[in-house]
CSV table of C-alpha atoms and ligand atoms in Angstrom, one decimal:
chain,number,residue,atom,x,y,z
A,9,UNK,CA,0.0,0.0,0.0
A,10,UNK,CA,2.4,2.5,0.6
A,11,UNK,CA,4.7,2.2,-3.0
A,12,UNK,CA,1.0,2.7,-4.2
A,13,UNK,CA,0.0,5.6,-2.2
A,14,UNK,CA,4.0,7.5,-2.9
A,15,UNK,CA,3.6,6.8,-6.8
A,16,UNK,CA,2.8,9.7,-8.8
A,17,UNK,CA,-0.3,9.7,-10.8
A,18,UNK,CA,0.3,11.4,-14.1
A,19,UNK,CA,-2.1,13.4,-16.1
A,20,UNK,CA,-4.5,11.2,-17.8
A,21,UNK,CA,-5.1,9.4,-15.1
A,22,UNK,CA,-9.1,9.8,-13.6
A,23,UNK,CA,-9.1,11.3,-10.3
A,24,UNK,CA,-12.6,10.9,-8.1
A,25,UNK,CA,-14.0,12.9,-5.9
A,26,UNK,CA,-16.7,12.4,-3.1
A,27,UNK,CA,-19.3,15.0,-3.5
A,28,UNK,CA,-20.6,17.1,-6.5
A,29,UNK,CA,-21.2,20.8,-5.5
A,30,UNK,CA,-19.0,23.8,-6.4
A,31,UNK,CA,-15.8,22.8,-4.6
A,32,UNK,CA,-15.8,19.3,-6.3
A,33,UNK,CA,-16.9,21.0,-9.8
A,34,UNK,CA,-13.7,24.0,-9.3
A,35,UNK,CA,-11.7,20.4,-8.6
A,36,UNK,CA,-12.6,19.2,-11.2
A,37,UNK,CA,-12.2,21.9,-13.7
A,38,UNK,CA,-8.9,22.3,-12.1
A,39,UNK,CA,-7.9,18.3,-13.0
A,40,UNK,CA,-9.5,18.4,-16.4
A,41,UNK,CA,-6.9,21.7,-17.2
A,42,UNK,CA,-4.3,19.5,-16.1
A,43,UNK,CA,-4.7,17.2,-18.5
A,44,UNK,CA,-6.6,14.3,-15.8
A,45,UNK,CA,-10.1,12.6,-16.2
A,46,UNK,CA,-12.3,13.0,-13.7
A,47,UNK,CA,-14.7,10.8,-11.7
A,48,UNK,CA,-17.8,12.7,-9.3
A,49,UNK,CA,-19.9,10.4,-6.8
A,50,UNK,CA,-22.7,12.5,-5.9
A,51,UNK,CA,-26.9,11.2,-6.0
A,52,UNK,CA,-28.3,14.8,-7.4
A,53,UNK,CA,-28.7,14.8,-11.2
A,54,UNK,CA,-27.5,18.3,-11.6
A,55,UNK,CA,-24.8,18.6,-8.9
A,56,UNK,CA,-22.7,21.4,-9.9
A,57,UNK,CA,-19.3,19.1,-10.1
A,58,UNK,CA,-21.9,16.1,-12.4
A,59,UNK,CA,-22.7,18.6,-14.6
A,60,UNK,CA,-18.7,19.4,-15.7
A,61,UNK,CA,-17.1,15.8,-15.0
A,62,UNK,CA,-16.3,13.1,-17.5
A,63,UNK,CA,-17.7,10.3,-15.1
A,64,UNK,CA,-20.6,11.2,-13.1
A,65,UNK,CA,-22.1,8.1,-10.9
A,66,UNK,CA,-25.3,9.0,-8.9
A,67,UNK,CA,-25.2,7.3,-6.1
A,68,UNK,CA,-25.5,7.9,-2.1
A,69,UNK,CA,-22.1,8.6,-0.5
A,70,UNK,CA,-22.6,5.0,1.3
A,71,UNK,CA,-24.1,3.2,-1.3
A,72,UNK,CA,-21.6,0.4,-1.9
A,73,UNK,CA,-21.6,-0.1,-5.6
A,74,UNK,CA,-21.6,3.5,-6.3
A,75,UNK,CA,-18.1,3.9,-4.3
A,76,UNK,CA,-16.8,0.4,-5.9
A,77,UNK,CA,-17.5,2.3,-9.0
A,78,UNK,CA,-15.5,5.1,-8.3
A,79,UNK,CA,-12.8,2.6,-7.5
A,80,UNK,CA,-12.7,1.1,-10.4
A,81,UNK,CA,-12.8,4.3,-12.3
A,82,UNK,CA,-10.2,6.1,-10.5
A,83,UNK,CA,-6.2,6.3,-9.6
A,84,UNK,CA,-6.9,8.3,-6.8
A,85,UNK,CA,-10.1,10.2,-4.9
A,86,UNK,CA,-10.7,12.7,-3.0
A,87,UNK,CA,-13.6,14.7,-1.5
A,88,UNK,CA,-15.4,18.2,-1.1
A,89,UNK,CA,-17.6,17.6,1.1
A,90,UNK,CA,-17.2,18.1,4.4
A,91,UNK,CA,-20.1,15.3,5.7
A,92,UNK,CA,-19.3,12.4,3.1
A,93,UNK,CA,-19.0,9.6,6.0
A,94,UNK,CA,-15.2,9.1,7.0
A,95,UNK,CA,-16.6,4.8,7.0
A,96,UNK,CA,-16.7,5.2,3.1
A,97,UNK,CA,-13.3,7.0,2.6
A,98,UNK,CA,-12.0,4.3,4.7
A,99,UNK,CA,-13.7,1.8,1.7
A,100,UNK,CA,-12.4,3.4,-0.8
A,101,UNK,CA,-8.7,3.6,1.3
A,102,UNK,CA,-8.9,-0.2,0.9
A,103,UNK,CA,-8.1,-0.4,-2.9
A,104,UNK,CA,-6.8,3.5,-4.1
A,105,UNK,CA,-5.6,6.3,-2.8
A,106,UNK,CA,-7.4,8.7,-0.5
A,107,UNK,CA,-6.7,12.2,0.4
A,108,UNK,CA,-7.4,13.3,2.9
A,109,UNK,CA,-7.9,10.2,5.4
A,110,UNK,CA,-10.7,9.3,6.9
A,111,UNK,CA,-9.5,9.8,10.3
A,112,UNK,CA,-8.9,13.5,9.3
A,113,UNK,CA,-11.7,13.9,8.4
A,114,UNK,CA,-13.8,12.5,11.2
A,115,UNK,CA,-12.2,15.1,13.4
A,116,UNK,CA,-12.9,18.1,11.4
A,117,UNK,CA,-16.5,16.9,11.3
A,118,UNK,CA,-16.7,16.8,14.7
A,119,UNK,CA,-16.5,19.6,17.0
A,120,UNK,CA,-15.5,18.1,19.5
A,121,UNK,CA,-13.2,15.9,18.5
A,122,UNK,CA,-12.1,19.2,16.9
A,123,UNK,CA,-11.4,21.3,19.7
A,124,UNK,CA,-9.5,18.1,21.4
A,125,UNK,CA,-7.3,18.4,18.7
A,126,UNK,CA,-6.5,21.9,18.6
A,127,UNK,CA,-5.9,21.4,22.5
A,128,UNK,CA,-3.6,18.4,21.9
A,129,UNK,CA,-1.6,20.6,19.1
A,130,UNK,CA,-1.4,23.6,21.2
A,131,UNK,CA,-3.3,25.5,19.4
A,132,UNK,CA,-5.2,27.9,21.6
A,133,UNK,CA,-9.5,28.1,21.0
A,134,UNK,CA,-11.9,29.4,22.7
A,135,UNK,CA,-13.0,28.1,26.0
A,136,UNK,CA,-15.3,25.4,26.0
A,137,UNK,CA,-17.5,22.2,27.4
A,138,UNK,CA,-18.9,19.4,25.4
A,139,UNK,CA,-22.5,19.1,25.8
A,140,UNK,CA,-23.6,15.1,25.3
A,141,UNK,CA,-25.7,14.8,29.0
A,142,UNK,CA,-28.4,16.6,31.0
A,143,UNK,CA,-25.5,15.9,33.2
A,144,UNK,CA,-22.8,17.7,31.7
A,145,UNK,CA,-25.1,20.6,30.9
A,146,UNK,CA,-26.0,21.4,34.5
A,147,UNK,CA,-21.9,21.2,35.2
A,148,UNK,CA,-21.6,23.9,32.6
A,149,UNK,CA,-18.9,26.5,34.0
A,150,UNK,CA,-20.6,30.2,34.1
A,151,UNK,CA,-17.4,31.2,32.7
A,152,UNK,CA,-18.5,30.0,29.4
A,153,UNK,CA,-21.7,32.6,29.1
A,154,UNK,CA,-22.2,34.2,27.2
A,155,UNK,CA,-22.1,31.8,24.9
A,156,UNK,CA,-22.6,29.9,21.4
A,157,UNK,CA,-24.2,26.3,21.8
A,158,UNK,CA,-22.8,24.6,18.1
A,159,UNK,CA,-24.0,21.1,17.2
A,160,UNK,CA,-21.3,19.3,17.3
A,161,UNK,CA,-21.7,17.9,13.8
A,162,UNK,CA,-23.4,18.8,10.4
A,163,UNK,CA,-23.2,22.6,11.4
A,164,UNK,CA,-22.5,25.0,8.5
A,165,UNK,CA,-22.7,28.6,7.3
A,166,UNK,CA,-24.1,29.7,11.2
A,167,UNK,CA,-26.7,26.9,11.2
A,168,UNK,CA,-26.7,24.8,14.0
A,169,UNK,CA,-26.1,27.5,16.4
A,170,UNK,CA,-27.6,29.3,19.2
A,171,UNK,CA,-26.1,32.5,21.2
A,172,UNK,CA,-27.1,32.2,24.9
A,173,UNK,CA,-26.9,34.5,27.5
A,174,UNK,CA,-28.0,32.8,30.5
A,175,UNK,CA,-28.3,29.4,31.9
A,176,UNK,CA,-31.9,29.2,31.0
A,177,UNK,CA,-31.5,30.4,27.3
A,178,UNK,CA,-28.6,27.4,27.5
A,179,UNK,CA,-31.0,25.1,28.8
A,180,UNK,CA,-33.8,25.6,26.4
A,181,UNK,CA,-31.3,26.0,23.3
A,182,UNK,CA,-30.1,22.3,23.7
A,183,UNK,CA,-33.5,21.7,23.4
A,184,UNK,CA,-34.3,23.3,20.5
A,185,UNK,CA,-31.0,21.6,18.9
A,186,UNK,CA,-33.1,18.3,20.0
A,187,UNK,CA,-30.4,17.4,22.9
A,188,UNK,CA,-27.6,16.2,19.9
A,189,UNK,CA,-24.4,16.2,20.7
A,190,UNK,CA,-23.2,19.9,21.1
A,191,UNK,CA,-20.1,22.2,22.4
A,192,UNK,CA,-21.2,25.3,24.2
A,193,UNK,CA,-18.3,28.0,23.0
A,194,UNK,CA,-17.5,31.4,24.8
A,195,UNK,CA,-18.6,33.9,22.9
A,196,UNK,CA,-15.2,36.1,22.4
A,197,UNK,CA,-14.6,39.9,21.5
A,198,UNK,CA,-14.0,39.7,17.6
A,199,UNK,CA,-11.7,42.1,16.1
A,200,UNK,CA,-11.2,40.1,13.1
A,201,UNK,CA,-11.3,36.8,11.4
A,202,UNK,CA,-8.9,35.2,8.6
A,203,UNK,CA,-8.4,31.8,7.7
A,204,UNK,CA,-5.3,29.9,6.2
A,205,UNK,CA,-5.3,27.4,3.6
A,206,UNK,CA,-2.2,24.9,3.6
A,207,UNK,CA,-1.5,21.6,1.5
A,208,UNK,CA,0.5,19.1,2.8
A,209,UNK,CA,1.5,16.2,0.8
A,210,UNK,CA,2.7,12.3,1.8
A,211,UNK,CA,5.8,12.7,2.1
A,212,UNK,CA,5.0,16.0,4.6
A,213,UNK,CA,6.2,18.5,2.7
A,214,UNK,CA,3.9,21.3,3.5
A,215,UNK,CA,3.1,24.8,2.0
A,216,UNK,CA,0.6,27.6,2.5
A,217,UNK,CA,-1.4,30.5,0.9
A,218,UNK,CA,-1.3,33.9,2.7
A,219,UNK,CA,-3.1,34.4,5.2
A,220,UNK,CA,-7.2,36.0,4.5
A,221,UNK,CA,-9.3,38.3,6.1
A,222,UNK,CA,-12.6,36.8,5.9
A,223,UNK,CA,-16.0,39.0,6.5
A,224,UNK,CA,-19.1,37.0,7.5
A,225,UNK,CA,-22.9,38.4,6.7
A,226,UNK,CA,-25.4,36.5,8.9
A,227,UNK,CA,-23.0,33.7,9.7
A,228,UNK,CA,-22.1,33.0,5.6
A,229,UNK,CA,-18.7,34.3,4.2
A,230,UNK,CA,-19.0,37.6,2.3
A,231,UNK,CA,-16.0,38.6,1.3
A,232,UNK,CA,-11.8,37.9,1.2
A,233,UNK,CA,-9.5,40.1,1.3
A,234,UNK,CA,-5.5,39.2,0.7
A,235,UNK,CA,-3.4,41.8,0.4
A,236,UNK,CA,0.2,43.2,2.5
A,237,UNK,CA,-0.7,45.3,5.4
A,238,UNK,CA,-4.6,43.9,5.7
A,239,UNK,CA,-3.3,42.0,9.0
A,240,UNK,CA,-0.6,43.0,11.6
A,241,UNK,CA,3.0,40.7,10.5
A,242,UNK,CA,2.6,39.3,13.7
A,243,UNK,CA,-0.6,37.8,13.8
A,244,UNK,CA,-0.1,36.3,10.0
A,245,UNK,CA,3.2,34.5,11.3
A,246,UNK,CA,1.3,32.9,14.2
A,247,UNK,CA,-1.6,31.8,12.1
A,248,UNK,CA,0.2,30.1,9.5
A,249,UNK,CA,2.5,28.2,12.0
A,250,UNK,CA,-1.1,27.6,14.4
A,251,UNK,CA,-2.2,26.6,10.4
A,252,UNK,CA,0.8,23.7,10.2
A,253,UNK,CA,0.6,22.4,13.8
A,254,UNK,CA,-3.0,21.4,13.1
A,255,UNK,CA,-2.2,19.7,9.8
A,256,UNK,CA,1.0,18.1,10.8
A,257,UNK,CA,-0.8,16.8,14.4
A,258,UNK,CA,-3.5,15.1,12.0
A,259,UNK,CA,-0.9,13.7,9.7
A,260,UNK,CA,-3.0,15.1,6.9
A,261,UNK,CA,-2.3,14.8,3.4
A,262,UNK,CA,-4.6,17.1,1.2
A,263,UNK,CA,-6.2,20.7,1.2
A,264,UNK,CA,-6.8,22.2,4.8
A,265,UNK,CA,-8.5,25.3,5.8
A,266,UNK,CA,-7.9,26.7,9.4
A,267,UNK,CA,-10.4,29.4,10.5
A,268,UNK,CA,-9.2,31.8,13.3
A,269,UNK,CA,-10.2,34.7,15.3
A,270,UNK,CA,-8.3,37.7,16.0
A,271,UNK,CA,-9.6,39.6,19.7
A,272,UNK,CA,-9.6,43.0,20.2
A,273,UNK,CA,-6.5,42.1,23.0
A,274,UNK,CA,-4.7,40.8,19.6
A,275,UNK,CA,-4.9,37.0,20.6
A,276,UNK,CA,-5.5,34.7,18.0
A,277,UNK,CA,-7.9,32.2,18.4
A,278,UNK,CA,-8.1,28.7,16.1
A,279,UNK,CA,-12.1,28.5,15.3
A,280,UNK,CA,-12.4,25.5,13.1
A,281,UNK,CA,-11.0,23.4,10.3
A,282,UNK,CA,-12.4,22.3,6.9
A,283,UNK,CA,-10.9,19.1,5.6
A,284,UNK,CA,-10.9,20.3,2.1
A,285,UNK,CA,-10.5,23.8,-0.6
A,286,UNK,CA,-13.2,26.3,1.5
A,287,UNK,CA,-14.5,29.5,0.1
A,288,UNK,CA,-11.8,31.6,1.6
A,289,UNK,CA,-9.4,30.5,-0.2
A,290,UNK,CA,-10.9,31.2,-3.7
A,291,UNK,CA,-8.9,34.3,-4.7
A,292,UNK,CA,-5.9,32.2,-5.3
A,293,UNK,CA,-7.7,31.1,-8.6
A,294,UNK,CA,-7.0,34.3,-9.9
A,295,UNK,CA,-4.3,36.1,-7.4
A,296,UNK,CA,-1.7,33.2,-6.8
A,297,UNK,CA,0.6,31.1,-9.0
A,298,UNK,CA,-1.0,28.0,-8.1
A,299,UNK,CA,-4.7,27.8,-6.7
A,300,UNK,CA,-6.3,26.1,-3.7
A,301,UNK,CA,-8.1,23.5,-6.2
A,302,UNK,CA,-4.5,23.2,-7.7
A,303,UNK,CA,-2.7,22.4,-4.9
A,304,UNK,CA,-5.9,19.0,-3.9
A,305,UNK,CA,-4.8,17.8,-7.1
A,306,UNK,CA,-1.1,18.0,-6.9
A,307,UNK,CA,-2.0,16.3,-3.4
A,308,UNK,CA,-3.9,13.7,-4.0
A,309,UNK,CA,-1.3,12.8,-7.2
A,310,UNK,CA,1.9,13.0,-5.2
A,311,UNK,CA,3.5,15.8,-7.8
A,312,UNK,CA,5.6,18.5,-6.3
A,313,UNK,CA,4.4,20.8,-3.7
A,314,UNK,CA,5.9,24.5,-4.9
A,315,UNK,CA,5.2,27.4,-2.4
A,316,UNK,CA,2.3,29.6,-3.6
A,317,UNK,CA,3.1,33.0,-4.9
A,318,UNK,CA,0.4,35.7,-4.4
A,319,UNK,CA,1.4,37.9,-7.6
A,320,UNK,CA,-1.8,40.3,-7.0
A,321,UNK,CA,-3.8,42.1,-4.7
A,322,UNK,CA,-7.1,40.7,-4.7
A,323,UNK,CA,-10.3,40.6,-2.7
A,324,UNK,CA,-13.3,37.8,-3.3
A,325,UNK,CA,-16.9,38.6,-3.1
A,326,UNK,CA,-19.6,35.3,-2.5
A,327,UNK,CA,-22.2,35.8,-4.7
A,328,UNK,CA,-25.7,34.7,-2.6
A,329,UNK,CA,-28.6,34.2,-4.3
A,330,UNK,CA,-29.7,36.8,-3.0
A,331,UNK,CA,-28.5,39.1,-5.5
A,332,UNK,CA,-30.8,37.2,-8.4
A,333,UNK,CA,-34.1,39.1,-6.4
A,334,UNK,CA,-32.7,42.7,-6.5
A,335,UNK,CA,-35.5,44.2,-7.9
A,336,UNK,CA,-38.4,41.8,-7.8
A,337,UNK,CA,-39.4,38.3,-6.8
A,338,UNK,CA,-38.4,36.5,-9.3
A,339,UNK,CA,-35.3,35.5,-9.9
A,340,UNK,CA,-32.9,37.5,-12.7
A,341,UNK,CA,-29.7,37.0,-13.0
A,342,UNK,CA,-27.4,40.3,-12.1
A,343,UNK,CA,-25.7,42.7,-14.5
A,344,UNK,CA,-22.6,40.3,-15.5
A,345,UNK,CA,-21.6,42.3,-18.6
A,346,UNK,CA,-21.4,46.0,-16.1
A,347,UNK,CA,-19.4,44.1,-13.6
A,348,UNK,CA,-17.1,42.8,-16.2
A,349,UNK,CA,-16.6,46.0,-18.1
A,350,UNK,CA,-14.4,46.5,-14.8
A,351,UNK,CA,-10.7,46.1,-14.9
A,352,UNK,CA,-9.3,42.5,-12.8
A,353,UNK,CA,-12.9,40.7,-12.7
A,354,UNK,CA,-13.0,37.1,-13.0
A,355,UNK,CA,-16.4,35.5,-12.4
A,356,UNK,CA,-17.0,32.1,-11.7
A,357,UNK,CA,-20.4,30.4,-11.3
A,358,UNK,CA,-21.4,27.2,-10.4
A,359,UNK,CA,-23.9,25.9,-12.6
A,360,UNK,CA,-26.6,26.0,-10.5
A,361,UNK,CA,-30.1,26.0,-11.9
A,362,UNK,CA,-32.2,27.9,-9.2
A,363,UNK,CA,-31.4,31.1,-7.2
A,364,UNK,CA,-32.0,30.9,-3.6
A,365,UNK,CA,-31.5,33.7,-1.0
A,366,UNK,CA,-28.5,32.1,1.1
A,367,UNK,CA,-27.3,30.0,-1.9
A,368,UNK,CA,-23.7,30.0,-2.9
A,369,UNK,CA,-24.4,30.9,-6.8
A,370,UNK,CA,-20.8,31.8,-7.6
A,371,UNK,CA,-18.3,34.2,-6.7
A,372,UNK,CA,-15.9,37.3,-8.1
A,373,UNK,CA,-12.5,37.4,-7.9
A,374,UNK,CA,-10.8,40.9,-8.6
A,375,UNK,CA,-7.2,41.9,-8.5
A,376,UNK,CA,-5.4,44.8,-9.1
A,377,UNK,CA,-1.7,46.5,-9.2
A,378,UNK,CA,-2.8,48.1,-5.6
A,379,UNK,CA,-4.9,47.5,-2.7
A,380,UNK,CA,-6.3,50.7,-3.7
A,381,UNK,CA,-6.9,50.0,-7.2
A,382,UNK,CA,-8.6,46.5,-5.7
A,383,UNK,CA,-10.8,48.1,-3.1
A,384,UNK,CA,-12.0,50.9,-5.6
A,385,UNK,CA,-12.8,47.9,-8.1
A,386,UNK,CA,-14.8,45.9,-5.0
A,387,UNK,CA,-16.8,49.0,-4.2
A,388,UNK,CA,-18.0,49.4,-8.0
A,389,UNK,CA,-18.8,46.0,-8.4
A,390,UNK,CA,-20.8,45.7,-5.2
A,391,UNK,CA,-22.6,49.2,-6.1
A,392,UNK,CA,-23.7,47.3,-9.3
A,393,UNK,CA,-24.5,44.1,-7.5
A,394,UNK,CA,-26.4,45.2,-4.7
B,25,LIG,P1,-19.8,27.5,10.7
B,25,LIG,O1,-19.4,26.0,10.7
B,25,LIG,O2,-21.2,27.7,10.5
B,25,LIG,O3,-18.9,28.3,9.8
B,25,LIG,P2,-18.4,28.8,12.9
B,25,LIG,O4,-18.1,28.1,14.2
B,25,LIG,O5,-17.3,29.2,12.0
B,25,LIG,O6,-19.5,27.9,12.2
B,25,LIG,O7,-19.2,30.1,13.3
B,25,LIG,C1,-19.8,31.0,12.4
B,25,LIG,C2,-19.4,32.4,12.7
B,25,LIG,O8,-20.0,32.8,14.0
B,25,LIG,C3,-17.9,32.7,12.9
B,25,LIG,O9,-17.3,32.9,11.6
B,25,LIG,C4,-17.9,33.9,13.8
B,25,LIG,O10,-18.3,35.1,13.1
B,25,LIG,C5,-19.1,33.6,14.7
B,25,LIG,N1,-18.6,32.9,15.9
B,25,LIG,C6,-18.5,31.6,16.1
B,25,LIG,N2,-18.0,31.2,17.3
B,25,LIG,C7,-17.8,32.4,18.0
B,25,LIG,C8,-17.3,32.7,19.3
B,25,LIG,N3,-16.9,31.7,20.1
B,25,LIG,N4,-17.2,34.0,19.6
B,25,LIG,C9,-17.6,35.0,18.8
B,25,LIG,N5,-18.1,34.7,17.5
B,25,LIG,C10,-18.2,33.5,17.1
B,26,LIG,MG1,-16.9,28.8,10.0
């Protein structure tokens, strides 16, 4: 197993993936450009990743002859989505390839397991208890309030949570969240938040993108902003070496996100991890040498890890669905060909059939000479936008 899992896989090969929405399809894309086939295992017809890929088999992510047929397909798989069960990586580990491991993965999707983690890589987080017993609530620490109560699993994009003030709000809010398994979290002065993305490969070699500043609107990512002088020098050096303690305690070979939180005393706090590319980290398809998506595929095929190069300013707006209902209630798609008569916008959208408010229809990448020039081109197209 292991000359098998060190081999490189060259181009032409077919390369899977677990999970068809935009992070598999931008994966995908990315392979195909590099000259690879590609494989998506995902049940919905018109998954955004189905829709691009040369293989697309529908099937559940534990249906058995839907990942043997992914096998078959493919040198190597990896996956996008942050749920797919870590039991059917571990399947798939048996005959190919997987990146990242199921064992990373059932961390990261596990809060927590999570937080253990961070604790056991010394990595500080914010103070916590692990809510599993009426038991364990009632021995909550009042330290911890106020407070966010997070489902320990399957939480995403803010859902999942409740912000408590008291013991009672605690108390009815596991209730509300049907008594799952759940962390209760301080809640913590933000000043900031920014999120790293490294790759680390099998034989450990391990590189990063710069660091992003990452602005949330009602618990979903907005907008990222990478450019010098956007975070204090200090605070990027401790994230990205926070960022490679986490990925070197989990062994992990593949695409990682860490999340953090700057305080207003200028600590840095580690928030979460995704086990995969993540929406911050989607400038570098326009701003660096070599992009997040990239950087899973060089992975997951054992070629060279090079250190990214940021060679622009650039800052990433999410486009929501929202922004299909500006002026009326039914759905029209936005002024593409203003925003693009503006200088350093790339847009990329997902394929995705129906605009929903809170749905992640695509995104806009702009860079620029200057943070100036970058900011003043973010403001325009936003004015147009919204
Ligand atoms: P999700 O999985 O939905 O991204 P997060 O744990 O990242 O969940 O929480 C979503 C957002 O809520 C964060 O980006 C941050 O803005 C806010 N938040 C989460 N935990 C805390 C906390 N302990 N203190 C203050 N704000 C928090
Ligand atoms: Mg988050």
């Amino acid at each position: 197993a292991q000359d098998r899992d060190t081999r490189v896989i060259l181009p032409g090969a077919t390369l899977g993936v677990l999970g068809g929405g935009q992070l598999g399809r931008m994966f995908a894309q990315t392979a195909q450009a590099m000259g690879y086939f590609t494989a998506v295992l995902d049940k919905d017809e018109t998954s955004p990743a189905g829709l691009v890929s040369h293989h697309h088999i529908r099937s559940g992510y534990e249906d058995p002859q839907g990942l043997a047929e992914l096998a078959r397909l493919c040198a190597a798989v990896t996956t996008e989505f942050e749920n797919v069960p870590a039991g059917s990586l571990n399947r798939l580990a048996e005959s190919l390839p997987v990146s990242p491991a199921g064992s990373a993965v059932a961390i990261a999707q596990d809060r927590a397991a999570e937080k253990a983690h961070f604790v056991k890589c010394s990595v500080p987080c914010a103070p916590y208890a692990v809510i599993e017993t009426p038991g364990q609530l009632a021995a909550v620490n009042d330290v911890l309030l106020p407070g966010i109560v997070k489902t320990a699993r399957m939480g995403y994009d803010g859902k999942g949570q409740v912000r408590v003030t008291t013991r009672e709000e605690l108390n009815t809010a596991w209730e509300q969240l049907g008594r799952v398994p759940c962390v209760l979290e301080k809640m913590l002065p933000l000043a900031l938040e920014c999120s790293v993305i490294v790759a680390r490969g099998r034989d450990g070699t391990i590189v990063n993108l710069p660091v992003q500043r990452n602005l949330h609107r009602d618990g979903i990512l907005a907008v990222t902003e990478v450019y010098a002088g956007n975070l204090p020098a200090t605070q990027v050096e401790k994230a990205i070496a926070a960022a490679r303690s986490v990925a070197i305690g989990l062994d992990y070979v593949g695409v990682l996100c860490v999340e953090f939180f700057v305080l207003t005393d200028g600590m840095l706090v580690v928030n979460e991890i995704a086990p995969r590319p993540h929406n911050s980290g989607h400038y570098s398809q326009n701003a660096c040498d070599v992009s997040q998506f990239e950087l899973q595929v060089r992975c997951m095929t054992n070629l060279p890890l090079t250190q990214p190069r940021q060679h622009s300013p650039s800052i990433m707006l999410n486009l929501l669905g929202d922004l299909w209902f500006k002026n009326s209630s039914e759905a029209r798609s936005p002024a593409w060909d203003q925003v693009l008569a503006l200088p350093g916008c790339a847009l990329h959208l997902y394929g995705k059939h129906d605009a929903k408010r809170a749905r992640k229809m695509g995104h806009l990448n702009i860079t620029g000479a200057t943070p100036e020039a970058v900011r003043a081109t973010a403001l325009k197209a936003a004015a147009i936008l919204g």
